[in-house]
Short mmCIF file of C-alpha atoms in Angstrom, two decimals:
data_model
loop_
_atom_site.label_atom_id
_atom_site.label_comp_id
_atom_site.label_asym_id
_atom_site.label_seq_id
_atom_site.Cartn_x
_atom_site.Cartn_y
_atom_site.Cartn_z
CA UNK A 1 13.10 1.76 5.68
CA UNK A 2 16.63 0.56 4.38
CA UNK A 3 16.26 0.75 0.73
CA UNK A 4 18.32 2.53 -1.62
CA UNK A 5 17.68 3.68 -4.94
CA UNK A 6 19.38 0.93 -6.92
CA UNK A 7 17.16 -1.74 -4.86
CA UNK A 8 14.00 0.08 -6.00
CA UNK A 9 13.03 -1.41 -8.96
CA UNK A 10 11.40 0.52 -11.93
CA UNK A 11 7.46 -0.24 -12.84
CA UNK A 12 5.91 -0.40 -16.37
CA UNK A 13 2.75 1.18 -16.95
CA UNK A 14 1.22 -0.06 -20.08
CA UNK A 15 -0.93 3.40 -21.00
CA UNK A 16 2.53 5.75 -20.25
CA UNK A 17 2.47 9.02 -22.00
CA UNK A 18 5.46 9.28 -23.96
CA UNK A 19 7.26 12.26 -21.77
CA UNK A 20 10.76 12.41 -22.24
CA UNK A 21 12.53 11.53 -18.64
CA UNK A 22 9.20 9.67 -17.16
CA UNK A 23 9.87 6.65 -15.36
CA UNK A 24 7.79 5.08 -12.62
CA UNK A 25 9.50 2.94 -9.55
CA UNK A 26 8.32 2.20 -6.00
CA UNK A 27 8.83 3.62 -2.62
CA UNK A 28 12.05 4.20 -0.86
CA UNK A 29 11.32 4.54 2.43
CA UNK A 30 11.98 7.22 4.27
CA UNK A 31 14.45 8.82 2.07
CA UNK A 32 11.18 9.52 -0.06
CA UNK A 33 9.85 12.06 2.97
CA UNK A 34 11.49 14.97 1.44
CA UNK A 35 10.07 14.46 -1.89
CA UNK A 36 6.72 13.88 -0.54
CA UNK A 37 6.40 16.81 1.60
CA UNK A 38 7.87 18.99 -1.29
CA UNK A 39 5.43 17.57 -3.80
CA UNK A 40 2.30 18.08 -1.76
CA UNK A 41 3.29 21.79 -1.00
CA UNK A 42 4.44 21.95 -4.61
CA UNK A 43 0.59 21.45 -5.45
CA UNK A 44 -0.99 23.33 -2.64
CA UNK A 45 -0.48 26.67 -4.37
CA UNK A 46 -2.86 25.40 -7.14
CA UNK A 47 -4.98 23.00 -5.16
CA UNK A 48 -5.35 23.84 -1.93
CA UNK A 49 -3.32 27.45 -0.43
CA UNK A 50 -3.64 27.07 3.11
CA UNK A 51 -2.12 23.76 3.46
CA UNK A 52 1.29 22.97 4.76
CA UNK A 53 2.52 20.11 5.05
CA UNK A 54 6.19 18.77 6.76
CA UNK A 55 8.36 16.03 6.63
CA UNK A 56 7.41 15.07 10.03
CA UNK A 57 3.54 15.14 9.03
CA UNK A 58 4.65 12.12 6.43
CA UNK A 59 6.84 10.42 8.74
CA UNK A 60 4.14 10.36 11.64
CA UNK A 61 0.99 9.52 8.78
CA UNK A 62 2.90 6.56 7.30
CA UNK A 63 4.41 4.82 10.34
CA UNK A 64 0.77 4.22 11.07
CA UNK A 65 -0.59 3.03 8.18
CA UNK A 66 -3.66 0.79 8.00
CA UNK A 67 -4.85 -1.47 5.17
CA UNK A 68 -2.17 -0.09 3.01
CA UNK A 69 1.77 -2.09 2.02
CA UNK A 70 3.90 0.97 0.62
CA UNK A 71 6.22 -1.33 -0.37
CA UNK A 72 3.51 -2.40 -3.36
CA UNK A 73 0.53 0.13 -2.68
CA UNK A 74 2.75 3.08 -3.58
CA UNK A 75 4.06 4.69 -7.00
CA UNK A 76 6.18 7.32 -7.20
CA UNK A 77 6.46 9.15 -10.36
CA UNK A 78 10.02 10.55 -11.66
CA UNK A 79 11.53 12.93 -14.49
CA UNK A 80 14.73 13.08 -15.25
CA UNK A 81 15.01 11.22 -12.08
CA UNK A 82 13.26 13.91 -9.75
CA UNK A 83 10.33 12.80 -7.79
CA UNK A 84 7.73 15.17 -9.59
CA UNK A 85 4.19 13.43 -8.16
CA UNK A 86 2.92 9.83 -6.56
CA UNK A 87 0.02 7.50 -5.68
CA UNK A 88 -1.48 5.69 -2.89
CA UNK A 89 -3.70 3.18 -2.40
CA UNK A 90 -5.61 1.52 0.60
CA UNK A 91 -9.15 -0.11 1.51
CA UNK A 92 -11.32 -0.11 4.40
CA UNK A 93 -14.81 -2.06 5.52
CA UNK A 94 -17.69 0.53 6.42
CA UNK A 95 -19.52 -1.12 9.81
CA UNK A 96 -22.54 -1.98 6.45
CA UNK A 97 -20.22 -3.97 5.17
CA UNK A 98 -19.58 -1.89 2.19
CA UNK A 99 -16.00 -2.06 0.91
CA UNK A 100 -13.98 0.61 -0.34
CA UNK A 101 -10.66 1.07 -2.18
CA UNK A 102 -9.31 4.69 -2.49
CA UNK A 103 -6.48 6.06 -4.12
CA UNK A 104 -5.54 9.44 -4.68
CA UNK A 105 -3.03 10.82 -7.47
CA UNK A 106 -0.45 13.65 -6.49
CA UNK A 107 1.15 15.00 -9.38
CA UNK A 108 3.10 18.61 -9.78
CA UNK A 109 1.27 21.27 -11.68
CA UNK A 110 3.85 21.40 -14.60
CA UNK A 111 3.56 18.17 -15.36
CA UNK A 112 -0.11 17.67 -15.48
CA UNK A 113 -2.44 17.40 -18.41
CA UNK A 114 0.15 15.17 -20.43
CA UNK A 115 -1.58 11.75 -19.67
CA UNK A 116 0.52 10.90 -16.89
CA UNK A 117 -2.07 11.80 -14.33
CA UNK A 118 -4.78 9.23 -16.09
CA UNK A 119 -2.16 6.53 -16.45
CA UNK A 120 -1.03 6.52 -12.46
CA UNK A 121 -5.20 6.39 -11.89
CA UNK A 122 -5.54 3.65 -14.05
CA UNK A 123 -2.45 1.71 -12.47
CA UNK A 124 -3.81 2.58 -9.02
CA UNK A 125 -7.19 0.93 -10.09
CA UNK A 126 -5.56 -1.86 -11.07
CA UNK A 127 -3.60 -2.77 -7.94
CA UNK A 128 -6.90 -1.83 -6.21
CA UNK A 129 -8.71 -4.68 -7.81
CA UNK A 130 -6.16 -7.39 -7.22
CA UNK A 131 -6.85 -6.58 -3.53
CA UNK A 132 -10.77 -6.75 -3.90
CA UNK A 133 -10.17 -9.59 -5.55
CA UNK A 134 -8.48 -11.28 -2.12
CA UNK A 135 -11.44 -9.94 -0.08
CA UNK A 136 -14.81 -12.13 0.02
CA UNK A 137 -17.71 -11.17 -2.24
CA UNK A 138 -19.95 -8.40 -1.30
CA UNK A 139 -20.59 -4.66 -2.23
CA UNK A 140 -17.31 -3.13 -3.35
CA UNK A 141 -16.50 0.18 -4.27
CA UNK A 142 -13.62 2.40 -5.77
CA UNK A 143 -13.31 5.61 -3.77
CA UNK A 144 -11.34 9.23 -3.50
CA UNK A 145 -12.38 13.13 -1.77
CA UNK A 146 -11.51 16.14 -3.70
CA UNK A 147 -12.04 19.82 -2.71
CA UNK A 148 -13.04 22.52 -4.83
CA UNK A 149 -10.34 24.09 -5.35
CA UNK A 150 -8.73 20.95 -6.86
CA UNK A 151 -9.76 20.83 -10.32
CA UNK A 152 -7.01 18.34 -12.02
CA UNK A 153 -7.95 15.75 -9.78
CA UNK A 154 -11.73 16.38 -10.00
CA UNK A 155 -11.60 16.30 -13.89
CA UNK A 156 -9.03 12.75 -13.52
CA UNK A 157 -12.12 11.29 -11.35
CA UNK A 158 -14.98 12.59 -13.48
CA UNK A 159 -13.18 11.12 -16.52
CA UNK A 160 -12.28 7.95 -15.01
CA UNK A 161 -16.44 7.52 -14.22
CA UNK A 162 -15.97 8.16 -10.82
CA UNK A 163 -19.46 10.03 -9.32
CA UNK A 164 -20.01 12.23 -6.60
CA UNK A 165 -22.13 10.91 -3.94
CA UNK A 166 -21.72 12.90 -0.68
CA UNK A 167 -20.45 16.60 -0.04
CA UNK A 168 -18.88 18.13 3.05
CA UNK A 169 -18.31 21.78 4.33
CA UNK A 170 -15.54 23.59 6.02
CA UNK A 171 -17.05 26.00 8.00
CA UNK A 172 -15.31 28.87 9.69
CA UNK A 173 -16.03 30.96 12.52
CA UNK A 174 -15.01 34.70 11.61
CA UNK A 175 -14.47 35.82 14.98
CA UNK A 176 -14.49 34.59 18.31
CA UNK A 177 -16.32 37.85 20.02
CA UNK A 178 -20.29 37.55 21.15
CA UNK A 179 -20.12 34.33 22.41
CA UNK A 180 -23.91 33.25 23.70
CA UNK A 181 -24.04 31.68 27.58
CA UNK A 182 -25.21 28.49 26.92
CA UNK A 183 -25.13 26.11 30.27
CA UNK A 184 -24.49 22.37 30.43
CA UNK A 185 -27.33 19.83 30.86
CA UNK A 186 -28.58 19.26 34.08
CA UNK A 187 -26.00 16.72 36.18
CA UNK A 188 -23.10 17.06 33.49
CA UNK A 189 -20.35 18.98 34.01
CA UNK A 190 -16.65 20.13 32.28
CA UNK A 191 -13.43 19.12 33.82
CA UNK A 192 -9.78 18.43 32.46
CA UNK A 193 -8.93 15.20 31.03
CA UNK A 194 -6.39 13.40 32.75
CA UNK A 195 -3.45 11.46 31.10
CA UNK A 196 -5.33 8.39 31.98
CA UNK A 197 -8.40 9.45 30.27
CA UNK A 198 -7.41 10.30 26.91
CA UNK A 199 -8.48 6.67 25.97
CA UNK A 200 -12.03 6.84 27.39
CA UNK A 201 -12.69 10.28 25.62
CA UNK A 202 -11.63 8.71 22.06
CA UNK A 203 -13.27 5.40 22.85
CA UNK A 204 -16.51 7.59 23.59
CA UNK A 205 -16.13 9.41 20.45
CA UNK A 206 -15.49 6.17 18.37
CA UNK A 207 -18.78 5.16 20.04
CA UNK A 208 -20.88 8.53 19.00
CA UNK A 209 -19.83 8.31 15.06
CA UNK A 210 -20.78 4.45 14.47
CA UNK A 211 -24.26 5.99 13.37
CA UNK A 212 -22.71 8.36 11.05
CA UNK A 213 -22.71 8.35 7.04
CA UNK A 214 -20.04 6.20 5.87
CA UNK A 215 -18.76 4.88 9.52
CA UNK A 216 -16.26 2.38 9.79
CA UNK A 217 -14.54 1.05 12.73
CA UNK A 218 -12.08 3.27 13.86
CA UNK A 219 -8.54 1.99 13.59
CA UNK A 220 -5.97 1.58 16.55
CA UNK A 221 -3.17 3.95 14.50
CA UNK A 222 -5.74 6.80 14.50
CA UNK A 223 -5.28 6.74 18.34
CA UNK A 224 -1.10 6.67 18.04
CA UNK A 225 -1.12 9.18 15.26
CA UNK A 226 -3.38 11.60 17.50
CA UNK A 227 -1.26 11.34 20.47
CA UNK A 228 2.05 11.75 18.22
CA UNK A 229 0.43 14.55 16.63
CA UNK A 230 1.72 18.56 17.49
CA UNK A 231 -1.78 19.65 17.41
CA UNK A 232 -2.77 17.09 20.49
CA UNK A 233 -3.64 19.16 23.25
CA UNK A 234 -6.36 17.73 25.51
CA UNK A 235 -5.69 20.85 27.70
CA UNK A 236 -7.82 22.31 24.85
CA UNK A 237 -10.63 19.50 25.06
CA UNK A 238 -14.45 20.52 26.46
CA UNK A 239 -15.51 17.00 27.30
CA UNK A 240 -18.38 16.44 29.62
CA UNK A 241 -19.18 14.09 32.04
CA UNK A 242 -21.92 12.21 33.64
CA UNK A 243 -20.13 11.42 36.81
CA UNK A 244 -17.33 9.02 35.35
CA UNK A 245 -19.34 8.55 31.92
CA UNK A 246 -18.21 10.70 29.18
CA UNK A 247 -21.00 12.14 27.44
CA UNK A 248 -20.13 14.26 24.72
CA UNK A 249 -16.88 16.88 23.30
CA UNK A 250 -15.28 18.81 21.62
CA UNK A 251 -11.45 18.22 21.14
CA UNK A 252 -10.31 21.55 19.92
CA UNK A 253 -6.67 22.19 18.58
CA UNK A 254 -4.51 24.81 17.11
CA UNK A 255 -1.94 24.11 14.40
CA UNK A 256 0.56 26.84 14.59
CA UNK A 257 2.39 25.91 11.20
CA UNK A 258 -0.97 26.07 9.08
CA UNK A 259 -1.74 29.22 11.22
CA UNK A 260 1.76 30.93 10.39
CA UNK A 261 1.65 30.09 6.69
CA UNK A 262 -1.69 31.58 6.38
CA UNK A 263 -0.98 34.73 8.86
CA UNK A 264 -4.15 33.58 10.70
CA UNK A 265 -5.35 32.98 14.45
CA UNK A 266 -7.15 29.90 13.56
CA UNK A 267 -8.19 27.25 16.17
CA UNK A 268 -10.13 23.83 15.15
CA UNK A 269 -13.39 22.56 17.14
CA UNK A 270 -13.33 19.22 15.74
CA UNK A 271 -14.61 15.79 17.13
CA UNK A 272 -17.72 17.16 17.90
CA UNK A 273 -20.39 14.71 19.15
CA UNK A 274 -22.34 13.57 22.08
CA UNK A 275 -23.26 10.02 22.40
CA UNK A 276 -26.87 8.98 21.83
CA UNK A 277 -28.34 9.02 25.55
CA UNK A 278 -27.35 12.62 25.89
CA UNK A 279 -28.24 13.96 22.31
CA UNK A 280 -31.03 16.79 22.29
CA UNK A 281 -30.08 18.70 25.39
CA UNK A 282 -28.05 21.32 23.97
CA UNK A 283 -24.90 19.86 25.02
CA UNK A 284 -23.23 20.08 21.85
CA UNK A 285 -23.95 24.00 21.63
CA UNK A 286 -22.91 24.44 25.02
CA UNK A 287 -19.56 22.98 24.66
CA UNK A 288 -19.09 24.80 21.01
CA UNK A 289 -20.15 27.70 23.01
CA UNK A 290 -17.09 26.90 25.63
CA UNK A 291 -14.70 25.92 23.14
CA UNK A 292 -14.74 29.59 21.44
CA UNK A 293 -13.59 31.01 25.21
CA UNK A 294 -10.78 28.57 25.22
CA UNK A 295 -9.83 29.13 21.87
CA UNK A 296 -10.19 32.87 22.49
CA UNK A 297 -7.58 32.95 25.63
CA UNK A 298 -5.30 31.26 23.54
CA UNK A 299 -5.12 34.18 21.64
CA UNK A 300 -6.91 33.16 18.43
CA UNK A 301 -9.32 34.98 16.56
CA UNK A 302 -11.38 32.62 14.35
CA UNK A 303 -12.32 29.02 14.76
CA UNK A 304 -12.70 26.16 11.99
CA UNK A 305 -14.34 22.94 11.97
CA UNK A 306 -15.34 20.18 8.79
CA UNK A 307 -19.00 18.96 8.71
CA UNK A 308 -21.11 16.35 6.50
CA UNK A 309 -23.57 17.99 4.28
CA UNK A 310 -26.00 15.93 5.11
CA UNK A 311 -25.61 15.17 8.39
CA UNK A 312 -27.94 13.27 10.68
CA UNK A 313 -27.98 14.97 13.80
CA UNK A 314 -28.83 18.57 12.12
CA UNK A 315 -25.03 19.47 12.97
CA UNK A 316 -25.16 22.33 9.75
CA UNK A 317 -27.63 24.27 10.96
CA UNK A 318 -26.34 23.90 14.45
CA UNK A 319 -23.24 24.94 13.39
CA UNK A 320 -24.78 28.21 11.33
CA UNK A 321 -26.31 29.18 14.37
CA UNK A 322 -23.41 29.11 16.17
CA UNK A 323 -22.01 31.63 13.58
CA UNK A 324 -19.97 29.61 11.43
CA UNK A 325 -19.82 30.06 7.77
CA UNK A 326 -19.48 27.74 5.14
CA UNK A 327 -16.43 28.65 3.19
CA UNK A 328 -14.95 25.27 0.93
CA UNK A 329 -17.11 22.24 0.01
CA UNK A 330 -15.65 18.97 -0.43
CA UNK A 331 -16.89 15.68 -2.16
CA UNK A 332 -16.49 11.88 -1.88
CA UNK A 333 -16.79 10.27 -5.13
CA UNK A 334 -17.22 6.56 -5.45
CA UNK A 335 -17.67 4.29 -8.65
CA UNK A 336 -18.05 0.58 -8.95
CA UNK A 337 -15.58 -1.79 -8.42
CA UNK A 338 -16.25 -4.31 -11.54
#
């Protein structure tokens, strides 16, 4: 990104507040990071406390991108010529062949509840529907998550018609002591993951969530971002295998910044699934049951993982009787795309 502020052009939006300063203009590349990061931690006391976010977290998210130009699928929002919120917009086929077009709105708390939250929405729906309107006809939706805790952007959606039509949990782990013996499955068994296998663990793991709620096909810059991530650590992983046949996992990870800003010992057992001929064995409580020894040599204390509500394979109550806790719910929201 070579741009510089004088080739960033500004944009109109017809429904504008009339806040002394505003102005609305387009991306700038990477010299927009810093703002980016700032903004989202800016909001996080409000919204959403434990989350921390870097400049390297944006860099790595938007050089892999899917479905998504910043040069035109990005607004930034200025006063006084400081970056004080923006929007993004993107689509994606589910495997059903439902098509959705999400946005979110980032916005600074002191700036909020003027109108300029509503008018960014309604400019991201807009740019949404020229897109839908490139795609061929079928079942198309407008779409955007919210947690609890964030209640500007929950009102935005609710007054913008938006419904919510799916919840999810995150569910913590207090402590990592009592840990049941639970053994593997007859004929499977837990080793490391070579270098050369990362790809067959997330290709197995692609595999086990195409019969999940709202699947699409995973996207090749998932796999780069994971491996470019600082929380990849397949030394971590419980995957077992059926001779060379992966048959289910858990890819645990610990994120040290989230866990220093929050004064925690928190590590993640995420990616959990077992693909269908192994299901119903125990295999997934077995390596949940692993995991937690893992977790607990690296010195943590608690562990974390996110979960559908409504989940098909009875993964909640799993979960609760594995002793996790459900301690923040979160919500898709969808609405018709006219």
């Amino acid at each position: 990104m070579k741009e510089t502020v004088n080739e960033i052009r500004p944009v109109t939006l017809p429904d504008a507040p009339a806040v002394p300063g505003l102005r609305f203009r387009r991306f700038r590349g990477s010299a927009d990071y810093p703002a980016m990061a700032a903004i989202i931690n800016g909001m996080s006391a409000v919204d959403n406390p434990e989350r921390v976010t870097s400049v390297e977290d944006i860099a790595r998210g938007y050089d892999h991108l899917f479905n998504s130009d910043p040069a035109r699928d990005l607004l930034f929002v200025d006063v006084d010529e400081e970056p004080v919120g923006y929007s993004r917009v993107w689509w994606e086929e589910q495997l059903d062949g439902l098509r959705l077009y999400y946005h979110f709105v980032f916005l600074l708390p002191a700036f909020r509840d003027r109108g300029i939250g509503r008018a960014v929405l309604r400019h991201n729906e807009r740019r949404l529907r020229q897109i839908a309107a490139a795609h061929p006809a079928g079942k198309k939706r407008f779409g955007a998550w919210a947690g609890e805790t964030e209640h500007y952007w929950r009102r935005l959606l609710a007054g913008a018609g938006y419904e919510p039509v799916r919840h999810s949990f995150t569910m913590v782990r207090p402590d990592l002591e009592n840990v049941p013996d639970l053994p593997l499955p007859a004929g499977l068994e837990v080793r490391p993951v070579a270098p050369d296998q990362v790809r067959q663990v997330w290709e197995g793991a692609r595999e086990a969530f195409r019969d999940h709620w709202g699947a699409s096909e995973w996207q090749e810059a998932w796999y780069d971002e994971m491996l470019e991530s600082p929380t990849y650590n397949p030394r971590l992983w419980q995957v077992a295998w059926d001779g060379d046949e992966v048959a289910g996992m858990v890819l645990n990870y610990i994120d040290a910044a989230e866990n220093e800003a929050n004064d925690r010992l928190r590590g993640y057992t995420e990616t959990i699934c077992v693909r269908r001929p192994y299901r119903r064995q125990g295999l997934a409580r077995a390596l949940i049951a692993r995991s937690f020894h893992v977790l607990k040599a690296e010195g943590m204390t608690e562990a974390a993982l996110g979960v559908d509500a409504e989940n098909i394979s009875g993964a909640l109550r799993l979960y609760r009787a594995m002793g996790f806790e459900v301690v923040k719910q979160h919500t898709t929201y969808r609405k018709v795309l006219e």
